[in-house]
Structures are given as C-alpha cells and as structure tokens.
Amino acid sequence: MSELETLQSWIDQSHNIVFFGGAGVSTESGIKDFRSPDGLYNQHYKFPPETMLSRSFFDAHPEEFFRFYRDKMLNPGAKPNAAHKKLAELEAAGKLRSVITQNIDGLHQEAGSRRVWELHGSVLRNRCMRCGKPYPTRFLAECEGVPRCACGGIVKPEVVLYEESLDAHVLEGAVADLRCGRPTCSSSGGPPWWSTPPPGSSTTTGGTGWSSSTRPPPPMTGGPIWCSPDPSGRFWDRFR
C-alpha cells in the first residue's frame, strides 16, 4: 500500500479527525505566508513585520500599523482553495471534528467549516477599543489613517498581535479537541507552531499525525508523520 493509499485508509476509518493548519493552507488562495522567500518576513519595510505586528507598536505607532495592516494583512479577493473545501466536506461527512488554524483570513468558514478554532483571531472581526461596537472589515479597508468609532475609540481588528495572549476559550477548545481527536496537520508554508506548539498540545495528542508540507516537520508523539512537497490544496484534492 502506498503512502497516499495509507492516508486515504486513515480518512476512511476516522470519524474524529482534528486538522491543525497554518499559513500554507491559504497560499494557494493568494495569501502570502510569513517565512517563505517571498513571505512577509522577507520583505523590506521601515520596521520589521514582526515589530509592526506587535501590541507595543500598535499602541505607539497606530498610523504606521494600519498602513501595513491594510497593505499586507487584508486580502478581500481571496477565496477558499481545494484544502479549505475538502476539510469542509470531511466535517459535513462526519469525519472531521474540528479545524484548528493559525490563519486569520476566515477562509475555512467561507468554505463551509463550522467548528473552527482561530488561534490568532480573524480580520473579519473588528471592535472599538472604547465602547466595543463591532465594525466590518470594509470599514478598516476604506477609511484613511487610524480607524475610529463614533465615540472616538480606535477600531482594532480582533487578531492576536505579538505580545498579546491567545484567547483562553479558543485555546482550551483547541487543546481539548486535540486530546480526544486524531490530530492531522497540513501546512505547506512551514507554520510557526512547529517551533511553538499550542500550550498543552505537544505531548498530549493521540492517534496518528501526518503532514503535508514543504519543510521537514519536528518530532511528534502519537504516530508516524508523512511529509509531502505538494501545496496544501493539491495535497488534499487527492483524497475522497
């Protein structure tokens, strides 16, 4: 039996898959990842992207933050690719328990996934820091300078910046699913979780782990890892 046939048999026999993905899942939708040669971390700005995406930079230089945010973090034309759609199909078929993602683009939900743990928040949710009023993404995209609510407060996207903590409810839900499901990871862009997995998840998962990636994965517990050089969408499109 080939590796692909083995993976297909795992999918066929599973009813509790947990998918853990990162930036590579959305690159085929036209969204750049962070660490590849043409990714955000390898582009040149007045400040390093890691600095501009920190909470301290947001507080000290909001205009510069929102200039970068509108330029690089909003992708209104992006659409779900084959990976997003296949995961939604697996959930609808009762095989996939949940999606845990580091992405902030909302493409899993647009593809039809219902149980999605967004570790780093979403660009689709924005809220006034003073009164809590919600705002659509287009409000941030279309205004100039620092977006402000009618009350005068800054409208901040609900994304987790460097120096901020992950949402406790989201983290607890993701870790709980990893503990009781069959963990499956796929991200062709080499996601940050390889070096910093979610607290409580790195040594507590069971089942079989496997990965579609262009970078060699780290040691994992709970079973074999299969590594494919294919982009995430092409990888997932092979399976029923």
PDB file of C-alpha atoms in Angstrom:
ATOM      1  CA  MET A   1       0.000   0.000   0.000  1.00  0.00           C
ATOM      2  CA  SER A   2       1.371   3.425  -0.983  1.00  0.00           C
ATOM      3  CA  GLU A   3       1.612   6.336   1.436  1.00  0.00           C
ATOM      4  CA  LEU A   4      -1.345   8.042  -0.245  1.00  0.00           C
ATOM      5  CA  GLU A   5      -3.406   4.876  -0.012  1.00  0.00           C
ATOM      6  CA  THR A   6      -2.482   4.605   3.668  1.00  0.00           C
ATOM      7  CA  LEU A   7      -3.611   8.165   4.288  1.00  0.00           C
ATOM      8  CA  GLN A   8      -6.850   7.532   2.431  1.00  0.00           C
ATOM      9  CA  SER A   9      -7.487   4.470   4.596  1.00  0.00           C
ATOM     10  CA  TRP A  10      -6.927   6.566   7.718  1.00  0.00           C
ATOM     11  CA  ILE A  11      -9.506   9.067   6.478  1.00  0.00           C
ATOM     12  CA  ASP A  12     -11.939   6.272   5.592  1.00  0.00           C
ATOM     13  CA  GLN A  13     -11.617   4.739   9.074  1.00  0.00           C
ATOM     14  CA  SER A  14     -11.671   8.006  11.020  1.00  0.00           C
ATOM     15  CA  HIS A  15     -14.609   9.897  12.488  1.00  0.00           C
ATOM     16  CA  ASN A  16     -12.732  12.219  14.836  1.00  0.00           C
ATOM     17  CA  ILE A  17     -10.059  13.975  12.732  1.00  0.00           C
ATOM     18  CA  VAL A  18      -8.616  17.219  14.047  1.00  0.00           C
ATOM     19  CA  PHE A  19      -6.908  19.380  11.438  1.00  0.00           C
ATOM     20  CA  PHE A  20      -4.149  21.738  12.583  1.00  0.00           C
ATOM     21  CA  GLY A  21      -3.062  24.171   9.878  1.00  0.00           C
ATOM     22  CA  GLY A  22      -1.061  27.302   9.301  1.00  0.00           C
ATOM     23  CA  ALA A  23      -0.205  29.849   6.624  1.00  0.00           C
ATOM     24  CA  GLY A  24       0.500  27.300   3.894  1.00  0.00           C
ATOM     25  CA  VAL A  25      -3.159  26.317   3.760  1.00  0.00           C
ATOM     26  CA  SER A  26      -4.057  29.701   2.277  1.00  0.00           C
ATOM     27  CA  THR A  27      -1.099  30.386  -0.020  1.00  0.00           C
ATOM     28  CA  GLU A  28      -2.961  28.839  -2.967  1.00  0.00           C
ATOM     29  CA  SER A  29      -5.708  31.386  -2.290  1.00  0.00           C
ATOM     30  CA  GLY A  30      -3.194  34.152  -2.996  1.00  0.00           C
ATOM     31  CA  ILE A  31      -2.356  34.973   0.634  1.00  0.00           C
ATOM     32  CA  LYS A  32       1.364  35.136   1.311  1.00  0.00           C
ATOM     33  CA  ASP A  33       2.819  33.196   4.215  1.00  0.00           C
ATOM     34  CA  PHE A  34       5.445  34.609   6.563  1.00  0.00           C
ATOM     35  CA  ARG A  35       8.671  32.646   6.237  1.00  0.00           C
ATOM     36  CA  SER A  36       8.973  31.596   2.583  1.00  0.00           C
ATOM     37  CA  PRO A  37      11.396  33.533   0.298  1.00  0.00           C
ATOM     38  CA  ASP A  38       8.650  35.947  -0.812  1.00  0.00           C
ATOM     39  CA  GLY A  39       6.800  35.885   2.518  1.00  0.00           C
ATOM     40  CA  LEU A  40       6.102  38.883   4.735  1.00  0.00           C
ATOM     41  CA  TYR A  41       9.146  38.352   6.932  1.00  0.00           C
ATOM     42  CA  ASN A  42      11.452  38.596   3.915  1.00  0.00           C
ATOM     43  CA  GLN A  43      10.076  41.870   2.584  1.00  0.00           C
ATOM     44  CA  HIS A  44      11.604  45.223   3.444  1.00  0.00           C
ATOM     45  CA  TYR A  45       9.786  47.929   5.361  1.00  0.00           C
ATOM     46  CA  LYS A  46      10.777  50.808   7.589  1.00  0.00           C
ATOM     47  CA  PHE A  47      10.251  48.439  10.528  1.00  0.00           C
ATOM     48  CA  PRO A  48      10.427  44.620  10.566  1.00  0.00           C
ATOM     49  CA  PRO A  49       6.982  42.998  10.101  1.00  0.00           C
ATOM     50  CA  GLU A  50       7.369  41.232  13.466  1.00  0.00           C
ATOM     51  CA  THR A  51       7.724  44.658  15.089  1.00  0.00           C
ATOM     52  CA  MET A  52       4.814  46.234  13.236  1.00  0.00           C
ATOM     53  CA  LEU A  53       2.558  43.331  14.231  1.00  0.00           C
ATOM     54  CA  SER A  54       3.268  43.754  17.949  1.00  0.00           C
ATOM     55  CA  ARG A  55       0.925  45.308  20.503  1.00  0.00           C
ATOM     56  CA  SER A  56       3.533  47.811  21.646  1.00  0.00           C
ATOM     57  CA  PHE A  57       3.969  49.039  18.057  1.00  0.00           C
ATOM     58  CA  PHE A  58       0.200  49.243  17.621  1.00  0.00           C
ATOM     59  CA  ASP A  59      -0.062  51.420  20.727  1.00  0.00           C
ATOM     60  CA  ALA A  60       2.908  53.641  19.859  1.00  0.00           C
ATOM     61  CA  HIS A  61       2.504  53.937  16.068  1.00  0.00           C
ATOM     62  CA  PRO A  62      -1.141  53.217  15.135  1.00  0.00           C
ATOM     63  CA  GLU A  63      -0.985  55.030  11.794  1.00  0.00           C
ATOM     64  CA  GLU A  64       2.059  53.012  10.675  1.00  0.00           C
ATOM     65  CA  PHE A  65       0.413  49.819  11.957  1.00  0.00           C
ATOM     66  CA  PHE A  66      -2.781  50.364   9.963  1.00  0.00           C
ATOM     67  CA  ARG A  67      -0.848  51.338   6.844  1.00  0.00           C
ATOM     68  CA  PHE A  68       0.949  47.980   6.960  1.00  0.00           C
ATOM     69  CA  TYR A  69      -2.206  46.123   8.012  1.00  0.00           C
ATOM     70  CA  ARG A  70      -4.249  47.390   5.079  1.00  0.00           C
ATOM     71  CA  ASP A  71      -1.405  46.790   2.653  1.00  0.00           C
ATOM     72  CA  LYS A  72      -0.472  43.251   3.683  1.00  0.00           C
ATOM     73  CA  MET A  73      -2.977  41.663   6.058  1.00  0.00           C
ATOM     74  CA  LEU A  74      -6.267  42.276   4.240  1.00  0.00           C
ATOM     75  CA  ASN A  75      -6.973  40.088   1.212  1.00  0.00           C
ATOM     76  CA  PRO A  76     -10.568  40.810   0.159  1.00  0.00           C
ATOM     77  CA  GLY A  77     -10.245  38.902  -3.116  1.00  0.00           C
ATOM     78  CA  ALA A  78      -9.054  35.635  -1.560  1.00  0.00           C
ATOM     79  CA  LYS A  79     -11.303  32.593  -1.960  1.00  0.00           C
ATOM     80  CA  PRO A  80     -11.196  29.123  -0.391  1.00  0.00           C
ATOM     81  CA  ASN A  81      -8.990  26.639  -2.224  1.00  0.00           C
ATOM     82  CA  ALA A  82      -9.173  22.841  -2.516  1.00  0.00           C
ATOM     83  CA  ALA A  83      -7.780  22.324   1.004  1.00  0.00           C
ATOM     84  CA  HIS A  84     -10.443  24.501   2.656  1.00  0.00           C
ATOM     85  CA  LYS A  85     -13.195  22.832   0.635  1.00  0.00           C
ATOM     86  CA  LYS A  86     -12.017  19.279   1.331  1.00  0.00           C
ATOM     87  CA  LEU A  87     -11.891  19.919   5.076  1.00  0.00           C
ATOM     88  CA  ALA A  88     -15.430  21.295   4.984  1.00  0.00           C
ATOM     89  CA  GLU A  89     -16.519  18.173   3.103  1.00  0.00           C
ATOM     90  CA  LEU A  90     -14.902  15.918   5.709  1.00  0.00           C
ATOM     91  CA  GLU A  91     -16.692  17.769   8.501  1.00  0.00           C
ATOM     92  CA  ALA A  92     -20.029  17.505   6.684  1.00  0.00           C
ATOM     93  CA  ALA A  93     -19.406  13.785   6.232  1.00  0.00           C
ATOM     94  CA  GLY A  94     -18.918  13.359   9.979  1.00  0.00           C
ATOM     95  CA  LYS A  95     -15.220  12.543   9.739  1.00  0.00           C
ATOM     96  CA  LEU A  96     -13.623  15.782  10.890  1.00  0.00           C
ATOM     97  CA  ARG A  97     -14.148  17.010  14.439  1.00  0.00           C
ATOM     98  CA  SER A  98     -12.683  20.486  14.037  1.00  0.00           C
ATOM     99  CA  VAL A  99     -10.202  22.762  12.315  1.00  0.00           C
ATOM    100  CA  ILE A 100      -7.556  24.495  14.391  1.00  0.00           C
ATOM    101  CA  THR A 101      -5.952  27.289  12.432  1.00  0.00           C
ATOM    102  CA  GLN A 102      -3.353  29.990  12.914  1.00  0.00           C
ATOM    103  CA  ASN A 103      -4.767  31.833   9.908  1.00  0.00           C
ATOM    104  CA  ILE A 104      -6.833  34.977  10.282  1.00  0.00           C
ATOM    105  CA  ASP A 105      -8.483  35.044   6.837  1.00  0.00           C
ATOM    106  CA  GLY A 106     -11.788  33.270   7.600  1.00  0.00           C
ATOM    107  CA  LEU A 107     -11.492  31.041   4.524  1.00  0.00           C
ATOM    108  CA  HIS A 108     -12.260  27.836   6.421  1.00  0.00           C
ATOM    109  CA  GLN A 109     -15.660  29.210   7.417  1.00  0.00           C
ATOM    110  CA  GLU A 110     -16.287  30.582   3.917  1.00  0.00           C
ATOM    111  CA  ALA A 111     -15.657  27.080   2.561  1.00  0.00           C
ATOM    112  CA  GLY A 112     -18.287  25.698   4.927  1.00  0.00           C
ATOM    113  CA  SER A 113     -16.381  24.543   8.018  1.00  0.00           C
ATOM    114  CA  ARG A 114     -18.436  25.079  11.162  1.00  0.00           C
ATOM    115  CA  ARG A 115     -16.181  24.143  14.093  1.00  0.00           C
ATOM    116  CA  VAL A 116     -13.086  26.309  13.624  1.00  0.00           C
ATOM    117  CA  TRP A 117     -10.714  27.367  16.379  1.00  0.00           C
ATOM    118  CA  GLU A 118      -8.956  30.556  15.224  1.00  0.00           C
ATOM    119  CA  LEU A 119      -5.909  30.742  17.470  1.00  0.00           C
ATOM    120  CA  HIS A 120      -4.847  34.140  16.140  1.00  0.00           C
ATOM    121  CA  GLY A 121      -8.271  35.695  15.686  1.00  0.00           C
ATOM    122  CA  SER A 122      -9.725  36.996  12.427  1.00  0.00           C
ATOM    123  CA  VAL A 123      -9.506  40.051  10.185  1.00  0.00           C
ATOM    124  CA  LEU A 124     -13.268  39.695   9.725  1.00  0.00           C
ATOM    125  CA  ARG A 125     -13.948  40.860  13.293  1.00  0.00           C
ATOM    126  CA  ASN A 126     -13.146  44.410  14.374  1.00  0.00           C
ATOM    127  CA  ARG A 127     -14.224  46.230  17.502  1.00  0.00           C
ATOM    128  CA  CYS A 128     -13.951  49.654  19.091  1.00  0.00           C
ATOM    129  CA  MET A 129     -11.471  49.550  21.951  1.00  0.00           C
ATOM    130  CA  ARG A 130     -13.544  52.052  23.940  1.00  0.00           C
ATOM    131  CA  CYS A 131     -17.220  51.107  23.561  1.00  0.00           C
ATOM    132  CA  GLY A 132     -16.953  47.646  21.986  1.00  0.00           C
ATOM    133  CA  LYS A 133     -19.030  48.430  18.879  1.00  0.00           C
ATOM    134  CA  PRO A 134     -18.310  45.896  16.085  1.00  0.00           C
ATOM    135  CA  TYR A 135     -17.259  47.021  12.613  1.00  0.00           C
ATOM    136  CA  PRO A 136     -16.990  45.167   9.274  1.00  0.00           C
ATOM    137  CA  THR A 137     -13.629  44.685   7.582  1.00  0.00           C
ATOM    138  CA  ARG A 138     -14.541  47.110   4.825  1.00  0.00           C
ATOM    139  CA  PHE A 139     -14.668  49.925   7.411  1.00  0.00           C
ATOM    140  CA  LEU A 140     -10.962  49.435   8.141  1.00  0.00           C
ATOM    141  CA  ALA A 141     -10.121  48.901   4.482  1.00  0.00           C
ATOM    142  CA  GLU A 142     -11.867  52.025   3.218  1.00  0.00           C
ATOM    143  CA  CYS A 143     -11.015  54.589   5.874  1.00  0.00           C
ATOM    144  CA  GLU A 144      -7.759  56.531   5.963  1.00  0.00           C
ATOM    145  CA  GLY A 145      -5.318  56.712   8.837  1.00  0.00           C
ATOM    146  CA  VAL A 146      -6.381  55.267  12.171  1.00  0.00           C
ATOM    147  CA  PRO A 147      -9.959  53.911  12.045  1.00  0.00           C
ATOM    148  CA  ARG A 148     -12.074  55.441  14.781  1.00  0.00           C
ATOM    149  CA  CYS A 149     -15.515  54.750  16.161  1.00  0.00           C
ATOM    150  CA  ALA A 150     -18.148  57.468  16.532  1.00  0.00           C
ATOM    151  CA  CYS A 151     -17.226  57.535  20.231  1.00  0.00           C
ATOM    152  CA  GLY A 152     -13.606  58.373  19.357  1.00  0.00           C
ATOM    153  CA  GLY A 153     -12.120  54.995  20.212  1.00  0.00           C
ATOM    154  CA  ILE A 154      -9.740  53.156  17.889  1.00  0.00           C
ATOM    155  CA  VAL A 155     -11.326  50.281  15.956  1.00  0.00           C
ATOM    156  CA  LYS A 156      -8.923  47.380  16.425  1.00  0.00           C
ATOM    157  CA  PRO A 157      -9.018  44.150  14.395  1.00  0.00           C
ATOM    158  CA  GLU A 158      -9.615  41.091  16.566  1.00  0.00           C
ATOM    159  CA  VAL A 159      -6.301  39.489  15.629  1.00  0.00           C
ATOM    160  CA  VAL A 160      -3.732  38.347  18.174  1.00  0.00           C
ATOM    161  CA  LEU A 161      -0.652  40.537  17.911  1.00  0.00           C
ATOM    162  CA  TYR A 162       2.788  39.711  19.207  1.00  0.00           C
ATOM    163  CA  GLU A 163       2.909  40.375  22.984  1.00  0.00           C
ATOM    164  CA  GLU A 164      -0.801  39.534  23.301  1.00  0.00           C
ATOM    165  CA  SER A 165      -2.179  36.338  24.799  1.00  0.00           C
ATOM    166  CA  LEU A 166      -4.243  33.813  22.900  1.00  0.00           C
ATOM    167  CA  ASP A 167      -7.936  33.798  23.727  1.00  0.00           C
ATOM    168  CA  ALA A 168      -8.363  31.372  26.638  1.00  0.00           C
ATOM    169  CA  HIS A 169     -11.668  29.931  25.373  1.00  0.00           C
ATOM    170  CA  VAL A 170     -10.263  29.274  21.896  1.00  0.00           C
ATOM    171  CA  LEU A 171      -7.074  27.731  23.261  1.00  0.00           C
ATOM    172  CA  GLU A 172      -8.914  25.478  25.698  1.00  0.00           C
ATOM    173  CA  GLY A 173     -11.276  24.288  22.973  1.00  0.00           C
ATOM    174  CA  ALA A 174      -8.450  23.578  20.540  1.00  0.00           C
ATOM    175  CA  VAL A 175      -6.394  21.652  23.087  1.00  0.00           C
ATOM    176  CA  ALA A 176      -9.456  19.653  24.172  1.00  0.00           C
ATOM    177  CA  ASP A 177     -10.142  18.618  20.576  1.00  0.00           C
ATOM    178  CA  LEU A 178      -6.506  17.662  20.027  1.00  0.00           C
ATOM    179  CA  ARG A 179      -6.579  15.479  23.098  1.00  0.00           C
ATOM    180  CA  CYS A 180      -9.647  13.494  22.063  1.00  0.00           C
ATOM    181  CA  GLY A 181      -9.295  13.519  18.286  1.00  0.00           C
ATOM    182  CA  ARG A 182      -6.944  12.109  15.686  1.00  0.00           C
ATOM    183  CA  PRO A 183      -4.551  15.016  15.014  1.00  0.00           C
ATOM    184  CA  THR A 184      -3.902  15.812  11.385  1.00  0.00           C
ATOM    185  CA  CYS A 185      -1.694  18.700  10.355  1.00  0.00           C
ATOM    186  CA  SER A 186      -1.196  20.226   6.948  1.00  0.00           C
ATOM    187  CA  SER A 187       0.523  23.451   6.033  1.00  0.00           C
ATOM    188  CA  SER A 188       2.800  23.892   3.064  1.00  0.00           C
ATOM    189  CA  GLY A 189       4.185  27.194   4.287  1.00  0.00           C
ATOM    190  CA  GLY A 190       6.019  25.947   7.352  1.00  0.00           C
ATOM    191  CA  PRO A 191       3.840  27.309  10.167  1.00  0.00           C
ATOM    192  CA  PRO A 192       5.217  28.823  13.397  1.00  0.00           C
ATOM    193  CA  TRP A 193       3.598  26.101  15.526  1.00  0.00           C
ATOM    194  CA  TRP A 194       6.387  23.748  14.502  1.00  0.00           C
ATOM    195  CA  SER A 195       8.638  25.680  16.820  1.00  0.00           C
ATOM    196  CA  THR A 196       5.963  26.826  19.271  1.00  0.00           C
ATOM    197  CA  PRO A 197       3.014  24.408  19.505  1.00  0.00           C
ATOM    198  CA  PRO A 198      -0.054  25.490  21.483  1.00  0.00           C
ATOM    199  CA  PRO A 199       0.447  25.047  25.225  1.00  0.00           C
ATOM    200  CA  GLY A 200      -0.733  21.632  26.350  1.00  0.00           C
ATOM    201  CA  SER A 201      -0.940  20.103  22.882  1.00  0.00           C
ATOM    202  CA  SER A 202       2.581  18.997  22.013  1.00  0.00           C
ATOM    203  CA  THR A 203       2.727  15.883  24.173  1.00  0.00           C
ATOM    204  CA  THR A 204      -0.910  15.074  24.878  1.00  0.00           C
ATOM    205  CA  THR A 205      -2.296  14.122  21.476  1.00  0.00           C
ATOM    206  CA  GLY A 206      -3.099  10.592  20.475  1.00  0.00           C
ATOM    207  CA  GLY A 207      -3.912   8.849  17.218  1.00  0.00           C
ATOM    208  CA  THR A 208      -1.898   9.332  14.057  1.00  0.00           C
ATOM    209  CA  GLY A 209      -0.240  12.582  12.999  1.00  0.00           C
ATOM    210  CA  TRP A 210       0.592  13.368   9.403  1.00  0.00           C
ATOM    211  CA  SER A 211       1.620  16.435   7.498  1.00  0.00           C
ATOM    212  CA  SER A 212       1.613  17.958   4.054  1.00  0.00           C
ATOM    213  CA  SER A 213       4.490  20.366   3.987  1.00  0.00           C
ATOM    214  CA  THR A 214       7.452  21.726   2.093  1.00  0.00           C
ATOM    215  CA  ARG A 215       9.562  21.714   5.246  1.00  0.00           C
ATOM    216  CA  PRO A 216      10.614  18.734   7.361  1.00  0.00           C
ATOM    217  CA  PRO A 217       8.452  18.552  10.486  1.00  0.00           C
ATOM    218  CA  PRO A 218       9.697  18.263  14.064  1.00  0.00           C
ATOM    219  CA  PRO A 219       9.419  15.124  16.184  1.00  0.00           C
ATOM    220  CA  MET A 220       5.825  14.450  17.244  1.00  0.00           C
ATOM    221  CA  THR A 221       4.273  11.924  19.529  1.00  0.00           C
ATOM    222  CA  GLY A 222       1.376   9.641  18.754  1.00  0.00           C
ATOM    223  CA  GLY A 223       2.275   8.086  15.406  1.00  0.00           C
ATOM    224  CA  PRO A 224       4.035   8.402  12.054  1.00  0.00           C
ATOM    225  CA  ILE A 225       4.373  11.595  10.051  1.00  0.00           C
ATOM    226  CA  TRP A 226       4.156  11.705   6.284  1.00  0.00           C
ATOM    227  CA  CYS A 227       5.653  14.720   4.554  1.00  0.00           C
ATOM    228  CA  SER A 228       4.692  15.792   1.036  1.00  0.00           C
ATOM    229  CA  PRO A 229       6.275  18.611  -1.003  1.00  0.00           C
ATOM    230  CA  ASP A 230       2.927  19.430  -2.643  1.00  0.00           C
ATOM    231  CA  PRO A 231       0.981  22.599  -1.858  1.00  0.00           C
ATOM    232  CA  SER A 232      -1.770  22.019   0.658  1.00  0.00           C
ATOM    233  CA  GLY A 233      -4.649  22.362  -1.809  1.00  0.00           C
ATOM    234  CA  ARG A 234      -3.142  19.930  -4.300  1.00  0.00           C
ATOM    235  CA  PHE A 235      -2.369  17.510  -1.475  1.00  0.00           C
ATOM    236  CA  TRP A 236      -5.927  17.465  -0.106  1.00  0.00           C
ATOM    237  CA  ASP A 237      -7.510  17.351  -3.548  1.00  0.00           C
ATOM    238  CA  ARG A 238      -6.198  13.797  -3.946  1.00  0.00           C
ATOM    239  CA  PHE A 239      -8.481  12.345  -1.303  1.00  0.00           C
ATOM    240  CA  ARG A 240     -12.092  11.283  -1.388  1.00  0.00           C
TER     241      ARG A 240
END
